Coordinates of C-alpha atoms and ligand atoms in Angstrom, one line a residue:
M1395 CA 67.6 118.4 106.9
P1396 CA 69.2 117.3 103.3
D1397 CA 72.2 119.5 104.7
D1398 CA 73.6 116.5 106.8
I1399 CA 73.2 114.1 103.5
T1400 CA 75.4 116.7 101.3
R1401 CA 77.8 116.9 104.3
L1402 CA 77.8 113.1 104.9
S1403 CA 78.1 112.3 101.2
K1404 CA 81.2 114.4 100.9
K1405 CA 82.6 112.6 103.8
A1406 CA 81.9 109.3 102.2
A1407 CA 83.5 110.4 98.7
K1408 CA 86.4 111.5 100.9
I1409 CA 86.9 108.2 102.2
I1410 CA 86.3 106.2 99.1
L1411 CA 88.9 108.7 97.1
S1412 CA 91.7 108.0 99.9
F1413 CA 91.8 104.5 98.8
P1414 CA 94.4 103.8 95.8
K1415 CA 92.7 103.3 92.4
S1416 CA 94.1 99.6 92.5
T1417 CA 91.5 98.8 95.4
R1418 CA 88.6 96.5 94.6
I1419 CA 85.8 98.0 96.2
R1420 CA 82.9 95.6 97.4
I1421 CA 79.3 96.8 97.1
I1422 CA 76.8 94.7 98.9
S1423 CA 73.2 95.8 98.0
H1424 CA 69.5 94.8 98.6
Y1425 CA 68.1 93.0 95.6
D1426 CA 65.0 94.9 94.8
A1427 CA 64.5 97.7 92.3
D1428 CA 65.7 100.5 94.8
G1429 CA 68.6 98.0 95.9
I1430 CA 69.7 97.4 92.3
T1431 CA 69.4 101.0 91.2
A1432 CA 71.4 102.0 94.4
A1433 CA 74.3 99.4 93.5
A1434 CA 74.2 100.5 89.9
I1435 CA 74.9 104.1 90.6
M1436 CA 77.5 103.2 93.1
S1437 CA 79.1 100.7 90.7
Q1438 CA 79.3 103.4 87.7
A1439 CA 80.4 106.2 90.2
L1440 CA 83.3 104.0 91.3
H1441 CA 83.9 102.8 87.7
R1442 CA 84.3 106.2 86.1
A1443 CA 86.5 107.4 89.2
G1444 CA 88.8 104.5 88.1
Y1445 CA 88.1 101.8 90.6
N1446 CA 87.4 98.1 90.3
F1447 CA 84.2 96.8 92.0
H1448 CA 82.3 93.9 92.8
T1449 CA 79.0 93.8 93.4
T1450 CA 76.4 91.5 95.1
L1451 CA 72.8 91.8 95.6
M1452 CA 71.5 90.3 98.7
R1453 CA 68.5 89.3 100.2
N1454 CA 67.2 88.5 103.7
P1455 CA 68.0 86.8 106.1
F1456 CA 71.5 88.9 105.2
I1457 CA 73.7 87.4 107.9
R1458 CA 74.5 84.3 105.5
G1459 CA 75.7 86.5 102.8
L1460 CA 77.5 88.6 105.4
E1461 CA 79.2 85.6 106.8
R1462 CA 80.8 85.0 103.1
V1463 CA 81.8 88.8 102.8
K1464 CA 83.5 88.8 106.2
K1465 CA 85.9 86.1 104.8
E1466 CA 86.9 87.9 101.6
G1467 CA 89.5 90.0 103.3
N1468 CA 88.0 93.3 101.8
E1469 CA 89.5 96.7 102.1
L1470 CA 86.5 98.7 101.8
I1471 CA 82.9 97.6 101.9
I1472 CA 79.9 99.9 100.9
F1473 CA 76.3 98.7 101.9
T1474 CA 73.8 100.4 99.8
D1475 CA 70.0 100.4 100.8
M1476 CA 71.0 98.0 103.7
G1477 CA 73.5 97.9 106.5
S1478 CA 71.7 99.9 109.1
G1479 CA 69.6 96.9 110.5
Q1480 CA 72.9 94.7 110.2
I1481 CA 75.3 97.0 112.0
E1482 CA 76.2 94.8 115.0
F1483 CA 77.5 92.2 112.5
I1484 CA 79.1 94.7 110.2
E1485 CA 80.9 96.4 112.9
Q1486 CA 82.5 93.0 113.7
M1487 CA 83.9 92.7 110.4
S1488 CA 86.9 95.1 111.3
C1489 CA 86.7 96.4 107.6
K1490 CA 86.6 100.2 106.6
T1491 CA 82.8 100.4 105.9
I1492 CA 80.2 102.7 104.4
I1493 CA 76.6 102.2 105.1
I1494 CA 73.9 104.0 103.1
D1495 CA 70.3 103.1 104.2
H1496 CA 67.0 104.3 104.6
H1497 CA 65.7 101.3 106.9
Q1498 CA 65.2 101.5 110.6
Y1499 CA 68.6 102.0 112.4
L1500 CA 69.5 99.9 115.4
K1501 CA 72.0 102.4 116.7
E1502 CA 73.2 105.9 115.9
K1503 CA 77.1 105.8 116.9
T1504 CA 79.1 103.4 115.2
T1505 CA 82.6 102.0 115.6
S1506 CA 85.4 104.4 114.0
D1507 CA 85.5 101.9 110.8
V1508 CA 82.2 102.5 109.9
L1509 CA 80.5 105.6 108.7
Q1510 CA 76.8 105.1 108.6
I1511 CA 74.7 107.6 106.3
N1512 CA 70.8 106.8 107.4
A1513 CA 68.3 109.2 105.9
N1514 CA 66.2 108.8 109.2
L1515 CA 69.3 110.1 111.1
C1516 CA 69.6 113.2 109.0
G1517 CA 66.2 114.3 109.6
V1518 CA 64.6 112.8 106.5
N1519 CA 62.0 110.3 106.8
G1520 CA 63.4 107.0 105.1
N1521 CA 59.8 105.6 104.6
Y1522 CA 58.8 108.6 102.2
E1523 CA 61.2 111.2 101.7
A1524 CA 64.4 109.2 100.6
C1525 CA 65.4 106.0 99.4
G1526 CA 68.5 103.8 99.0
A1527 CA 69.2 105.1 95.1
T1528 CA 68.6 108.7 96.0
L1529 CA 71.1 108.7 98.7
I1530 CA 73.5 106.9 96.8
Y1531 CA 73.1 109.7 93.8
S1532 CA 74.0 112.2 96.4
I1533 CA 77.6 110.3 97.1
A1534 CA 77.9 109.6 93.3
K1535 CA 77.8 113.3 92.5
A1536 CA 79.8 114.2 95.7
L1537 CA 82.4 111.9 93.9
D1538 CA 82.0 114.1 90.6
P1539 CA 79.4 116.3 89.9
K1540 CA 79.1 114.6 86.3
N1541 CA 77.3 111.6 87.8
I1542 CA 73.9 114.1 87.7
D1543 CA 73.1 111.9 84.6
L1544 CA 72.3 109.0 86.9
V1545 CA 69.4 110.7 88.3
S1546 CA 67.1 108.6 86.3
L1547 CA 68.4 105.6 88.2
A1548 CA 67.9 107.2 91.7
M1549 CA 64.3 108.0 90.8
A1550 CA 63.7 104.6 89.4
G1551 CA 64.7 103.6 93.0
A1552 CA 62.5 105.9 94.7
T1553 CA 59.7 104.6 92.4
G1554 CA 60.4 101.2 93.0
D1555 CA 60.1 101.5 97.0
K1556 CA 56.8 103.1 96.1
Q1557 CA 57.8 106.5 97.5
Y1558 CA 55.8 108.2 95.0
I1559 CA 52.5 107.3 97.2
G1560 CA 51.2 110.8 98.8
G1561 CA 53.4 112.6 96.4
L1562 CA 57.2 112.6 95.9
R1563 CA 58.6 114.9 98.6
G1564 CA 61.6 115.5 100.9
Y1565 CA 64.8 114.6 99.5
N1566 CA 63.4 112.4 96.8
K1567 CA 61.7 115.7 95.4
T1568 CA 64.9 117.4 95.4
V1569 CA 66.6 114.6 93.3
L1570 CA 63.4 114.8 91.2
D1571 CA 63.7 118.6 90.6
E1572 CA 67.1 118.3 89.4
G1573 CA 66.3 115.6 87.0
L1574 CA 63.4 117.5 85.5
K1575 CA 65.4 120.9 85.3
N1576 CA 68.5 119.5 83.7
G1577 CA 66.5 117.6 81.2
F1578 CA 67.0 114.0 82.3
L1579 CA 63.5 113.2 83.0
K1580 CA 60.1 114.3 81.2
Q1581 CA 56.8 114.4 83.3
E1582 CA 53.6 113.2 82.0
T1583 CA 50.2 112.4 83.6
S1584 CA 49.1 108.8 82.8
L1585 CA 48.0 105.5 83.8
K1586 CA 50.5 102.7 83.5
L1587 CA 50.1 100.7 80.7
S1588 CA 53.3 98.9 79.2
G1589 CA 53.2 96.0 76.9
E1590 CA 53.8 95.0 73.1
S1591 CA 50.2 95.3 72.7
L1592 CA 47.1 96.7 74.5
F1593 CA 46.1 93.0 75.1
D1594 CA 49.4 92.4 76.9
A1595 CA 49.4 95.6 79.1
L1596 CA 46.1 94.6 80.4
Y1597 CA 46.8 90.9 80.9
Y1598 CA 49.9 91.4 82.4
A1599 CA 48.8 94.3 84.9
V1600 CA 50.0 93.4 88.1
D1601 CA 50.3 96.4 90.1
P1602 CA 47.4 97.8 89.7
Y1603 CA 45.7 94.5 89.9
Y1604 CA 42.4 94.8 87.9
S1605 CA 39.9 92.2 89.3
G1606 CA 38.6 90.1 86.6
I1607 CA 40.8 91.4 83.8
S1608 CA 44.6 90.9 85.2
G1609 CA 45.6 87.5 84.2
N1610 CA 42.3 86.7 82.8
K1611 CA 42.3 86.5 78.9
K1612 CA 38.4 86.3 78.5
G1613 CA 38.2 89.2 80.9
V1614 CA 40.7 91.4 78.7
Q1615 CA 38.9 90.1 75.6
E1616 CA 35.5 91.0 76.9
L1617 CA 36.7 94.4 77.8
L1618 CA 38.3 95.3 74.9
E1619 CA 35.0 94.0 72.7
Q1620 CA 33.1 96.3 75.0
L1621 CA 35.5 99.5 74.2
K1622 CA 35.5 98.4 70.7
L1623 CA 39.3 98.3 70.9
D1624 CA 41.6 95.9 68.7
K1625 CA 43.6 93.7 71.0
E1626 CA 46.5 93.9 68.6
L1627 CA 46.5 97.8 69.0
K1628 CA 49.6 99.4 70.5
V1629 CA 49.3 101.2 73.8
E1630 CA 50.8 104.3 72.2
D1631 CA 48.4 104.3 69.1
L1632 CA 45.2 104.9 71.4
S1633 CA 43.5 108.1 70.5
S1634 CA 42.9 110.4 73.5
E1635 CA 39.2 109.8 73.6
Q1636 CA 39.9 105.8 73.8
R1637 CA 42.6 106.4 76.4
K1638 CA 40.2 108.3 78.5
Q1639 CA 37.5 105.7 78.2
L1640 CA 40.0 103.1 78.9
N1641 CA 41.2 104.9 82.0
S1642 CA 37.7 105.3 83.3
T1643 CA 36.7 101.6 82.9
L1644 CA 39.8 100.6 84.7
M1645 CA 39.5 103.1 87.5
F1646 CA 35.8 102.2 87.9
I1647 CA 37.1 98.4 88.4
L1648 CA 39.4 99.7 91.4
I1649 CA 36.6 101.7 93.0
K1650 CA 34.3 98.8 92.7
K1651 CA 36.9 96.5 94.6
G1652 CA 37.1 99.3 97.6
C1653 CA 40.6 100.5 96.6
E1654 CA 41.5 103.0 99.1
K1655 CA 41.6 106.8 97.8
N1656 CA 45.4 107.4 98.4
I1657 CA 46.2 104.3 96.2
L1658 CA 43.8 105.4 93.6
D1659 CA 45.6 108.5 93.5
T1660 CA 48.7 106.6 92.7
V1661 CA 47.1 104.9 89.4
I1662 CA 46.7 108.1 87.2
R1663 CA 49.5 110.3 88.4
N1664 CA 52.7 112.2 87.3
R1665 CA 54.9 109.7 85.8
Y1666 CA 58.4 110.2 84.4
Q1667 CA 59.8 109.1 81.2
S1668 CA 63.6 108.7 81.2
E1669 CA 65.2 108.9 77.7
S1670 CA 68.7 107.3 79.0
L1671 CA 66.8 104.2 80.5
G1672 CA 64.3 104.4 77.5
C1673 CA 61.5 103.7 79.8
E1674 CA 58.8 105.2 82.3
L1675 CA 60.4 105.0 85.8
E1676 CA 57.7 102.7 87.6
C1677 CA 57.7 100.2 84.4
F1678 CA 61.5 100.4 84.8
A1679 CA 61.4 99.6 88.4
D1680 CA 59.0 96.8 87.7
L1681 CA 61.4 95.3 85.3
L1682 CA 64.3 95.1 87.9
D1683 CA 62.2 94.0 90.5
S1684 CA 61.2 91.2 88.4
C1685 CA 65.0 90.4 87.5
G1686 CA 65.9 90.8 91.4
K1687 CA 62.8 88.6 92.6
G1688 CA 62.5 86.1 89.8
G1689 CA 66.3 85.0 90.4
N1690 CA 67.9 86.9 87.5
R1691 CA 70.0 89.5 90.1
G1692 CA 72.8 90.3 87.8
L1693 CA 70.5 90.7 84.6
G1694 CA 69.1 93.7 86.5
L1695 CA 72.5 95.3 87.1
S1696 CA 73.1 94.9 83.5
V1697 CA 69.7 96.5 82.4
C1698 CA 70.7 99.7 84.8
I1699 CA 74.1 99.9 83.1
G1700 CA 72.4 100.4 79.7
D1701 CA 72.7 96.8 78.2
K1702 CA 70.0 96.7 75.4
K1703 CA 70.3 92.9 75.2
A1704 CA 69.9 92.5 78.9
F1705 CA 67.0 95.0 78.7
E1706 CA 65.1 92.7 76.0
E1707 CA 66.1 89.5 77.8
A1708 CA 64.4 91.0 81.0
Q1709 CA 61.3 92.1 79.3
N1710 CA 60.8 88.6 78.0
L1711 CA 61.5 87.1 81.4
E1712 CA 59.3 89.4 83.3
K1713 CA 56.2 88.3 81.6
D1714 CA 56.9 84.8 83.3
Y1715 CA 57.5 86.3 86.5
K1716 CA 54.2 88.2 86.3
Q1717 CA 52.4 85.1 85.4
D1718 CA 53.4 83.7 88.5
I1719 CA 52.3 86.2 90.7
L1720 CA 49.1 86.4 88.7
D1721 CA 48.3 82.8 89.2
E1722 CA 48.5 83.3 92.9
L1723 CA 46.5 86.4 92.9
I1724 CA 43.5 84.9 91.2
R1725 CA 43.8 81.9 93.5
L1726 CA 43.7 84.2 96.7
E1727 CA 40.9 86.1 95.4
K1728 CA 38.8 82.8 94.7
E1729 CA 39.8 80.9 97.9
G1730 CA 40.3 84.0 100.4
F1731 CA 42.8 84.6 103.2
E1732 CA 43.5 83.1 106.7
K1733 CA 42.4 85.2 109.6
K1734 CA 43.7 86.5 113.0
T1735 CA 42.1 89.3 115.2
S1736 CA 44.2 91.9 113.8
F1737 CA 45.7 90.7 110.6
K1738 CA 45.1 88.3 107.6
Y1739 CA 47.6 85.7 106.1
F1740 CA 48.2 83.3 103.3
Y1741 CA 50.7 80.8 102.6
S1742 CA 52.9 81.3 99.4
K1743 CA 55.4 79.2 97.4
E1744 CA 58.3 81.5 97.0
S1745 CA 59.9 84.0 99.9
S1746 CA 60.7 86.7 97.3
L1747 CA 57.2 86.6 95.8
G1748 CA 55.3 86.4 99.1
G1749 CA 55.9 90.3 99.7
V1750 CA 54.8 91.2 96.3
I1751 CA 51.8 89.3 96.1
G1752 CA 51.0 90.6 99.7
G1753 CA 51.6 94.2 98.5
V1754 CA 49.3 93.8 95.8
A1755 CA 46.5 92.0 97.2
I1756 CA 46.2 94.4 100.3
N1757 CA 45.8 97.6 98.0
F1758 CA 43.8 95.8 95.1
I1759 CA 42.0 92.8 96.6
L1760 CA 41.5 93.3 100.5
G1761 CA 39.8 96.2 102.3
R1762 CA 42.0 98.7 103.9
E1763 CA 41.4 97.5 107.7
K1764 CA 43.8 94.7 108.2
P1765 CA 47.4 94.2 107.3
L1766 CA 48.4 91.4 105.1
L1767 CA 51.0 88.5 105.9
S1768 CA 52.6 86.2 103.7
L1769 CA 54.2 83.0 104.8
V1770 CA 56.4 80.7 103.1
I1771 CA 58.2 77.6 104.4
K1772 CA 61.4 76.6 103.2
D1773 CA 64.4 74.5 104.7
G1774 CA 63.0 74.6 108.2
E1775 CA 62.6 78.4 108.1
L1776 CA 59.6 80.6 108.1
H1777 CA 59.8 83.5 105.9
V1778 CA 57.2 86.2 106.5
S1779 CA 56.6 89.2 104.6
C1780 CA 53.7 91.9 105.7
R1781 CA 52.3 94.7 104.2
G1782 CA 50.1 97.5 105.4
N1783 CA 48.9 100.7 104.0
Q1784 CA 49.1 104.5 104.9
Y1785 CA 45.8 104.4 106.8
L1786 CA 46.6 101.9 109.1
V1787 CA 50.2 103.4 109.6
S1788 CA 48.3 106.7 110.6
R1789 CA 46.3 104.6 113.1
G1790 CA 49.6 103.4 115.0
L1791 CA 50.5 100.4 112.8
D1792 CA 54.5 99.6 112.9
L1793 CA 55.1 96.3 111.1
A1794 CA 58.9 96.8 111.5
F1795 CA 58.3 96.8 115.3
A1796 CA 55.9 93.9 115.0
M1797 CA 58.2 91.8 113.0
K1798 CA 61.4 92.9 114.9
E1799 CA 60.2 92.4 118.2
A1800 CA 58.1 88.9 117.5
A1801 CA 61.1 87.2 115.7
R1802 CA 63.5 88.4 118.5
Q1803 CA 61.5 86.7 121.2
L1804 CA 61.9 83.5 119.3
D1805 CA 65.3 83.8 118.1
G1806 CA 64.9 85.1 114.8
N1807 CA 65.3 88.3 113.0
G1808 CA 62.9 90.8 111.5
G1809 CA 62.6 94.3 110.6
G1810 CA 61.7 96.9 107.7
H1811 CA 59.4 99.7 107.5
A1812 CA 56.3 100.5 109.4
I1813 CA 54.2 99.9 106.0
A1814 CA 56.2 96.9 104.8
S1815 CA 58.4 94.4 106.9
G1816 CA 59.6 90.9 107.2
A1817 CA 61.2 88.2 109.6
T1818 CA 62.7 84.9 109.3
I1819 CA 62.2 82.5 112.1
D1820 CA 62.5 78.7 112.8
V1821 CA 59.3 77.1 111.3
E1822 CA 58.6 75.3 114.8
H1823 CA 57.7 78.5 116.2
E1824 CA 55.1 79.6 113.6
E1825 CA 52.1 79.4 115.7
K1826 CA 53.5 81.3 118.7
F1827 CA 54.8 83.8 116.2
L1828 CA 51.5 84.5 114.6
K1829 CA 50.0 84.9 118.2
L1830 CA 52.9 87.4 119.3
V1831 CA 52.2 89.4 116.0
D1832 CA 48.8 89.4 116.6
E1833 CA 48.8 90.8 120.2
I1834 CA 51.6 93.8 118.9
I1835 CA 49.6 94.5 116.2
C1836 CA 46.3 94.4 118.3
K1837 CA 48.0 97.0 121.0
Q1838 CA 49.3 99.1 117.9
L1839 CA 45.8 99.6 116.5
K1840 CA 44.0 99.5 119.8
M1841 CA 41.6 96.6 119.1
Ligands
C5P1116 O1 61.2 90.6 101.8 P1 60.1 91.5 101.9 O2 60.0 92.3 100.8 O3 58.7 91.3 102.4 O4 60.7 92.5 103.3 C1 60.1 93.8 103.4 C2 61.1 94.5 104.4 O5 61.2 93.9 105.6 C3 62.5 95.1 103.8 O6 62.7 96.4 103.8 C4 63.4 94.0 104.5 O7 64.6 94.7 104.1 C5 62.5 93.8 105.6 N1 63.1 92.4 106.5 C6 64.2 92.2 107.3 N2 64.2 91.1 108.0 C7 63.7 89.9 107.4 C8 62.7 90.1 106.1 C9 62.5 91.4 105.8 O8 64.2 93.3 107.9 N3 64.0 88.8 108.1
ZN1117 ZN1 65.1 100.7 99.6

């Protein structure tokens, strides 16, 4: 019931406003596009309300970062797009805290210092119907209705978490309609093509990944010759006939690769152009993800706040980030994946990229029958990212449970969503971990 979100948002706003304006409020958020937009909305809302703030974007395992935050002597901490999974540690911080999250929660009741707003506890499905940014947007509006102009950031967050798959719905749809009705967002139906030239748009296409085209200069050149298109042509200068032809060719590549119907449905779909962000929302979310996962977290926040220079810098860095991902995807497509009974897996170099590569590979390279794990070994730890699809979830797959349970048995930590989750364990347990995960997923999928 979105009713609860509204009521709890008012409660959160009341807590915030009970602090004097001299308070420096601490914001801790997740480092992906949803986390960055959530943090940016909260930061702007606090700034407009006259508060000082200090924002940090964190990644798993969160505990290390939280240990540092605990020592800071904060008066009020606001966790955005995270917190429910770390609630036990947070409760011990003995600080007034507001958690706004849409990931799986560990417990419903909290100590009196902690207000937890979790979509799943408000009758809203946190996997598909609300994200960190749309929830924070509700609090921003409770602080001041004028914050409605932050709606583009909210929907960019939902887009970053891929909550458009299967159609935007639930609380996200309420927010989207508000953005459209008030003229902050414009709807168009199209395929994602972004870049300085048509060549760039095709070469740097990561998600969707067009086999033989993405990251393949020769492939792009041949495609453009075949379609009689100039490589320097700008995307916006394509005629509608040229666009139609290009769309069908690209869709055909995905169909040939065995891409699932609900993923195909997301390729050409309703997209939303935001004037204030100067960008289509998925392209904006991609840009933020490349900032967060490419090691430039602060830059992502600056981009959200409307810093034009930061936007340009981020666009340049995005190319290097995409090149790294494309190199890995091309390698995997050539060399193949390792296998267990219930899942496939591969080793990757950088833990923040493992999940991204896995997410693209499961949708555009592998068939739909098995989830995919990426493994990264760093400083004696094994960082695992896993990705499934809606078909597997409908058959009983719950990757959050699989990661949480297998990691728990080996003194590690894990969690996330049924369709996308992760874990961190001691590297010496790698074999045992893979065996445990295999057993759990076999049971879930009745294999
Ligand atoms: O890192 P990655 O993008 O693969 O994470 C996917 C999901 O799994 C995220 O929602 C993240 O919060 C969760 N996760 C977790 N514990 C970990 C690693 C990831 O809960 N140790
Ligand atoms: Zn999120």
